[in-house]
Coordinates of C-alpha atoms and ligand atoms in Angstrom, one line a residue:
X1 CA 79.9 15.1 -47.1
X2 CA 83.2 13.1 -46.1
X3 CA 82.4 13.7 -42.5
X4 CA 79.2 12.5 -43.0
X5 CA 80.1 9.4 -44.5
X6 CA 82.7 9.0 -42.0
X7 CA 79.5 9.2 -39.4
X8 CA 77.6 6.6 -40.9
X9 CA 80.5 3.8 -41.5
X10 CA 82.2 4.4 -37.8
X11 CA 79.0 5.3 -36.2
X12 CA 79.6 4.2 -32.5
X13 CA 83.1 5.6 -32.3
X14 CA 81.8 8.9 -33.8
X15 CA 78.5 9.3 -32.2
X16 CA 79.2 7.1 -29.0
X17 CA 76.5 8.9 -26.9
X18 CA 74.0 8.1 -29.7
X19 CA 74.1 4.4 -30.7
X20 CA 73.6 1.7 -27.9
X21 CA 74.6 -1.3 -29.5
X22 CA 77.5 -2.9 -31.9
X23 CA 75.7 -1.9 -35.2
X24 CA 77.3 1.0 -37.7
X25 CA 74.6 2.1 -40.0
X26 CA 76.2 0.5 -42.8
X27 CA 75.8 -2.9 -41.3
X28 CA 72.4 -2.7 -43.3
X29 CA 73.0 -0.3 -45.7
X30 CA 75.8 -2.0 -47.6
X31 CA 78.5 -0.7 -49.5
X32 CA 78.1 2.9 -47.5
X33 CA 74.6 3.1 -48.5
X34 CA 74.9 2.3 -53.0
X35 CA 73.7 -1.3 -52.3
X36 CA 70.0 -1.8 -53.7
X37 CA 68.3 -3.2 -50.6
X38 CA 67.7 0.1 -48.2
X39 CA 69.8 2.1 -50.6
X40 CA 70.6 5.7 -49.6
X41 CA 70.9 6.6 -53.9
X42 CA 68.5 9.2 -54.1
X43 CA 67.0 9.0 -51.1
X44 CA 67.8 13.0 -50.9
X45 CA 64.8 13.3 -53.2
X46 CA 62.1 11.0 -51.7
X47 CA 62.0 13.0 -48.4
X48 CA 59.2 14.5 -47.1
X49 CA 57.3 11.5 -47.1
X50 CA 54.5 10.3 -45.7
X51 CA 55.1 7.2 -44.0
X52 CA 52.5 5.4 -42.3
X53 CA 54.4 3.9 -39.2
X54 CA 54.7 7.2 -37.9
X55 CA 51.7 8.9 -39.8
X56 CA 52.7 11.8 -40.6
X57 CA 55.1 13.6 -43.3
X58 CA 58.6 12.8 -42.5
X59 CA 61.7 14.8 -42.8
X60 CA 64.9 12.9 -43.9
X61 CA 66.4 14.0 -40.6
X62 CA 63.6 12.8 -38.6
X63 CA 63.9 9.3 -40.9
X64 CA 67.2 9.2 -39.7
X65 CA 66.6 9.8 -36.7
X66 CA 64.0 6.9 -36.6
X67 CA 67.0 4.9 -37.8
X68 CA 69.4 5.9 -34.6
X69 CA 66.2 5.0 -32.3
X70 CA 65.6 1.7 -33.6
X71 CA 68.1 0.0 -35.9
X72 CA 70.9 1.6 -33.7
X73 CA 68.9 1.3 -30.6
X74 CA 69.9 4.8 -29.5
X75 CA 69.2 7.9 -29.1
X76 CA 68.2 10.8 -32.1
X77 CA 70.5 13.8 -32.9
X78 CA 70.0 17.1 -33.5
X79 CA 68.1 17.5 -36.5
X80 CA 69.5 20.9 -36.9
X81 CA 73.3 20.1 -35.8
X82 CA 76.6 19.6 -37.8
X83 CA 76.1 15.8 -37.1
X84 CA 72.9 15.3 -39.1
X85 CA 74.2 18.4 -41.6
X86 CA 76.8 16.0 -42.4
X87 CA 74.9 13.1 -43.3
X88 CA 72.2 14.8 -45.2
X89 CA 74.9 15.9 -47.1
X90 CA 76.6 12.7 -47.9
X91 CA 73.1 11.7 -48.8
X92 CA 72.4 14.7 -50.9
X93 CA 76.0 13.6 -52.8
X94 CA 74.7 10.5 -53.3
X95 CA 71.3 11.3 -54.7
X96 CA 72.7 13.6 -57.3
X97 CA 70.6 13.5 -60.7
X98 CA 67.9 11.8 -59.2
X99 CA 65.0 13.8 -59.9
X100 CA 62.6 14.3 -56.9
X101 CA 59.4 12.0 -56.4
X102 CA 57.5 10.2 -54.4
X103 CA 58.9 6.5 -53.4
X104 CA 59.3 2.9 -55.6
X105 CA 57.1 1.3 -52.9
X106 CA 58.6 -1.1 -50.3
X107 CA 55.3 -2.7 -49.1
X108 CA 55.0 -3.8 -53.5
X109 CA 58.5 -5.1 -53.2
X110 CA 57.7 -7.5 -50.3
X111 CA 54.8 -8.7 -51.2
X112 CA 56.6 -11.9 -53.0
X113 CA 57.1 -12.9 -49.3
X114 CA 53.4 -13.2 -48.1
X115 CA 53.2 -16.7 -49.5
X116 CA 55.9 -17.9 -47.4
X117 CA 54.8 -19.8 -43.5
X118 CA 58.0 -19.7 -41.4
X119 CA 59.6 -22.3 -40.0
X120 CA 62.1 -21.6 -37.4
X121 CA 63.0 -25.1 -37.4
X122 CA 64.7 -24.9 -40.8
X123 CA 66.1 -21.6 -40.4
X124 CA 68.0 -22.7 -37.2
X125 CA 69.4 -25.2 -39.7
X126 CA 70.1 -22.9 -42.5
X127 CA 71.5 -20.4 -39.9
X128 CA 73.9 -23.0 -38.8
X129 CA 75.2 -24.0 -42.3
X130 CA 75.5 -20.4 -43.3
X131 CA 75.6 -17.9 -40.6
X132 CA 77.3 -18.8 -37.7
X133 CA 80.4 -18.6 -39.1
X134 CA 80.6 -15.1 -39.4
X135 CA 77.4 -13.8 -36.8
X136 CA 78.2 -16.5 -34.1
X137 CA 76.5 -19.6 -32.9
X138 CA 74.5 -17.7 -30.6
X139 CA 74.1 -14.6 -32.6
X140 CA 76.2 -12.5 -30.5
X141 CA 78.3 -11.6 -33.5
X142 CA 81.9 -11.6 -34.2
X143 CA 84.9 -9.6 -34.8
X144 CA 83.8 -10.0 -38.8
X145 CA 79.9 -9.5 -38.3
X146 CA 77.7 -7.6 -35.8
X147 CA 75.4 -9.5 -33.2
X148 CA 72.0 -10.6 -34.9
X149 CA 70.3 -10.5 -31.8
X150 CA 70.3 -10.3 -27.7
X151 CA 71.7 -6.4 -26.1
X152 CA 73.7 -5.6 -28.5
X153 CA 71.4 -5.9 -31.7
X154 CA 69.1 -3.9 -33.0
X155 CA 65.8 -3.3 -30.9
X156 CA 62.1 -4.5 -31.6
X157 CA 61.3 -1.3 -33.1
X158 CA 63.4 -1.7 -35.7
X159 CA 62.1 -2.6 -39.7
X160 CA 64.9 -5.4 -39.8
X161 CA 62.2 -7.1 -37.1
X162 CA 59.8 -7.3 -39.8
X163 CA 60.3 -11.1 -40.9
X164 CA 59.7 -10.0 -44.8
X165 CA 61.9 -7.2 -44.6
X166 CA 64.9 -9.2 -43.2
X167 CA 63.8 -11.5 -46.0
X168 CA 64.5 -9.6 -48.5
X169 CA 67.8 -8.4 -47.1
X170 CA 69.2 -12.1 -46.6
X171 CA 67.7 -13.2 -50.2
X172 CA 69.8 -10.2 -52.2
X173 CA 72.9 -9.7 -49.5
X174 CA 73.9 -13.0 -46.9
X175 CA 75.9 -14.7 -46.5
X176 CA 77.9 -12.1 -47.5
X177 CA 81.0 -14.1 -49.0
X178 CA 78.0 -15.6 -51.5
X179 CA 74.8 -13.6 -51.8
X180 CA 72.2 -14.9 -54.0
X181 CA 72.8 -18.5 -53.0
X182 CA 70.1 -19.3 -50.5
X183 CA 66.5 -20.2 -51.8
X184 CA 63.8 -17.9 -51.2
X185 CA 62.0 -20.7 -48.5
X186 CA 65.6 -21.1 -46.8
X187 CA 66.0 -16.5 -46.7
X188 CA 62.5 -16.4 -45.0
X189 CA 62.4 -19.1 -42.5
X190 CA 66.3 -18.3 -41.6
X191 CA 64.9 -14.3 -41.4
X192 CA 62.4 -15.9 -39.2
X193 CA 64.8 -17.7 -36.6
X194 CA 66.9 -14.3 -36.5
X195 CA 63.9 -12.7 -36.2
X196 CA 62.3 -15.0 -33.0
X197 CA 65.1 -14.7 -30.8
X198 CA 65.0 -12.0 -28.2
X199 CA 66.5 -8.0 -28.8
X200 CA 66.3 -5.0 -26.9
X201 CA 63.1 -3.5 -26.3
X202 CA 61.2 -0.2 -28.3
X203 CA 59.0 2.1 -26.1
X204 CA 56.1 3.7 -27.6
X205 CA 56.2 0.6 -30.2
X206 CA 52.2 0.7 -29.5
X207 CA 52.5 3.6 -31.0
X208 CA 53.3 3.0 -34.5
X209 CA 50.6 2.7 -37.5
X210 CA 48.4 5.5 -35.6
X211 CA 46.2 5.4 -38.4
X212 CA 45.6 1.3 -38.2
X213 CA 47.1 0.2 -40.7
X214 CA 50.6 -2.5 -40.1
X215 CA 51.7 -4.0 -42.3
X216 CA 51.4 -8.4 -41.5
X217 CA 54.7 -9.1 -40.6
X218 CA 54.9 -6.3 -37.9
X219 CA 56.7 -8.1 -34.6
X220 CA 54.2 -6.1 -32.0
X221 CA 50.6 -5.4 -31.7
X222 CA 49.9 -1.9 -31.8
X223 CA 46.7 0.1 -30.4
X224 CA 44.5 1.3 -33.6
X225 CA 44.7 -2.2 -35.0
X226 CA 42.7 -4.9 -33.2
Ligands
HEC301 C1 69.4 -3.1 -38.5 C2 69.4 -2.6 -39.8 C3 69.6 -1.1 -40.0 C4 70.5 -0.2 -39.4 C5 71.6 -0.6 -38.5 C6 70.2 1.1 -40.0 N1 69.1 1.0 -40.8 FE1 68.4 2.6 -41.9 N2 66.9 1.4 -42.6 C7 66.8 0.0 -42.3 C8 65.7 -0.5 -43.1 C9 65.2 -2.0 -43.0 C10 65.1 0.6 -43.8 C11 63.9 0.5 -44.7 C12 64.4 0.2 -46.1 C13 63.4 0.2 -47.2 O1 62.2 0.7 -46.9 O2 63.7 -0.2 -48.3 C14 65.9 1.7 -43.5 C15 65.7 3.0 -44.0 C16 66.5 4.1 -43.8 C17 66.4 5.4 -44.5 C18 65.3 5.7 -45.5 C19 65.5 5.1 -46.8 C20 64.4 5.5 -47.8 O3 64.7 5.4 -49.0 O4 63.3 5.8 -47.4 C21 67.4 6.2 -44.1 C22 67.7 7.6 -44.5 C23 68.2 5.4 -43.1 N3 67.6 4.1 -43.0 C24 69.3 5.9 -42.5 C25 70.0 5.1 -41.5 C26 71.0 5.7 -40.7 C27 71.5 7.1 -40.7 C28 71.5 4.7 -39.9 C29 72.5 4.8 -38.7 C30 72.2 5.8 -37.8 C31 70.7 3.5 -40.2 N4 69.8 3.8 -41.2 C32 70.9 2.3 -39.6 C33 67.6 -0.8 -41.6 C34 68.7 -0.3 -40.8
HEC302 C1 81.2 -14.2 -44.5 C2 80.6 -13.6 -43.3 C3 79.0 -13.6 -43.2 C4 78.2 -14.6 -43.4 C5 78.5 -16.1 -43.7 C6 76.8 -14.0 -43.1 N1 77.0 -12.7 -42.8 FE1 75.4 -11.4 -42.4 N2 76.7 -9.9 -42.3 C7 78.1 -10.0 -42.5 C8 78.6 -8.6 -42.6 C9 80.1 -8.3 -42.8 C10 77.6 -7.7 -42.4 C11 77.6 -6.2 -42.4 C12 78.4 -5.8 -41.1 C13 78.9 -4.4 -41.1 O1 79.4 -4.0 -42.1 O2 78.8 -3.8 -40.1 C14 76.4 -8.6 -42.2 C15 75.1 -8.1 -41.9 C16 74.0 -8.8 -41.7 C17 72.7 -8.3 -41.3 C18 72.4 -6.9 -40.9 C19 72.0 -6.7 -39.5 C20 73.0 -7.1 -38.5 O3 72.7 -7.1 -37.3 O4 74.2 -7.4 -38.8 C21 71.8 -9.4 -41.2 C22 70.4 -9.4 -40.8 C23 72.6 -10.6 -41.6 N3 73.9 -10.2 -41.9 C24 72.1 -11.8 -41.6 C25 72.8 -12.9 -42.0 C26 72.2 -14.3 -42.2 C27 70.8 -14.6 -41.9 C28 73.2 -15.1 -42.7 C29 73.1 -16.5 -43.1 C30 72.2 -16.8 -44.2 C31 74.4 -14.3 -42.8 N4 74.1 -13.0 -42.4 C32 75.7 -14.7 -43.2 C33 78.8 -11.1 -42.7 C34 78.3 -12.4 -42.9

């Protein structure tokens, strides 16, 4: 369980081979993982779970594994190693109590951001006021906060792309030093300018939502869904 925190919070130095860019997997799951937005609590008992990006019933290993492919822009481990052991169990610690079922319903949670129209105009402005500080004028990050976007960020595959998901994230968690302080219009259109700028690239993205059904916000057209 210590290990497998240990994974998660130094995740390049640990698992070099497997990560291809600066993040650490708590660079979005806050506070190793107890922080509401994406929280690992109790994700122990919402796996298997059908997810519709990949359509079909997911493991927790292979939904971590989706994490190291996208978010980390990497490569997947051994879903039956010591590595992903370790991190299931950290996850199984913190999940303790929680009684198994099926999941709160992300898509319900962002549907306060569908009445939003981006404008990347005003997030360059909020981003400029509140970001750069810490993520860099050019989103290449910092020695205080990973890269936003360009190589080193994390890749088009990835759920952060998702305009209303990074919404959501920047509303409850940025600027870091004082969350909660942006509007709602000022989180979406900033999430929107992160969100424009180029990243590393996901192959088989076509593939995702096999069964036709992507969500709005998704970054990338994908073949059931014309
Ligand atoms: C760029 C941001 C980002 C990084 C880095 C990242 N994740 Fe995620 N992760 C997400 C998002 C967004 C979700 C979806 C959250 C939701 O549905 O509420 C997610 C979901 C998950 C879930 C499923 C949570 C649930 O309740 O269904 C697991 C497990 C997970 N990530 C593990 C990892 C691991 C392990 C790493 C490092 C290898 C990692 N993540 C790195 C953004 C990230
Ligand atoms: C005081 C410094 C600071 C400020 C200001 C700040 N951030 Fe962050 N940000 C962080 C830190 C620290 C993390 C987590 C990094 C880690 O632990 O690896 C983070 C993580 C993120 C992430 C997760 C994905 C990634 O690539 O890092 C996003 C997205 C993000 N910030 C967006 C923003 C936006 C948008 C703003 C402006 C509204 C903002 N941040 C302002 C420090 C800051």
């Amino acid at each position: 369980m210590r290990r497998g925190r240990a994974l998660l919070t130094a995740t390049r130095d640990s698992l070099p081979s497997h990560v291809g860019n600066k993040l650490r997997c708590t660079t979005c799951h806050l506070d190793e993982g107890r922080r509401e937005t994406g929280t690992w609590v109790g994700v122990f008992a919402r796996y298997p779970q059908y997810r519709p990006r990949s359509g079909v019933v997911e493991t927790l290993e292979y939904r971590v594994n989706d994490c190291f492919r996208r978010s980390m822009n990497g490569t997947a481990l051994d879903p039956a190693g010591p590595d992903m052991r370790d991190i299931v169990a950290y996850f199984a610690f913190l999940s303790r109590g929680v009684t198994v079922s099926p999941p709160a319903g992300a898509s319900a949670r962002l549907q306060k951001w569908a009445t939003f129209t981006a404008d990347t105009a005003a997030g360059a402005r909020v981003f400029a006021v509140s970001c750069a500080k810490c993520h860099g004028a050019l989103g290449e990050g910092t020695a205080g906060a990973a890269p936003l976007w360009g190589p080193e960020s994390y890749n088009v595959g990835a759920g952060m792309t998702r305009v209303r998901t990074a919404a959501e994230f920047i509303s409850r968690n940025m600027p870091f030093d004082a969350p909660g302080t942006l509007t709602d219009s000022q989180a979406f259109h900033v999430a929107a300018y992160v969100n424009a700028h180029p990243r590393p690239d996901y192959r088989g993205k076509e593939n995702d939502w096999p069964n036709g059904d992507p969500p709005p916000d998704v970054a990338y057209p994908t073949r059931s869904h014309h």
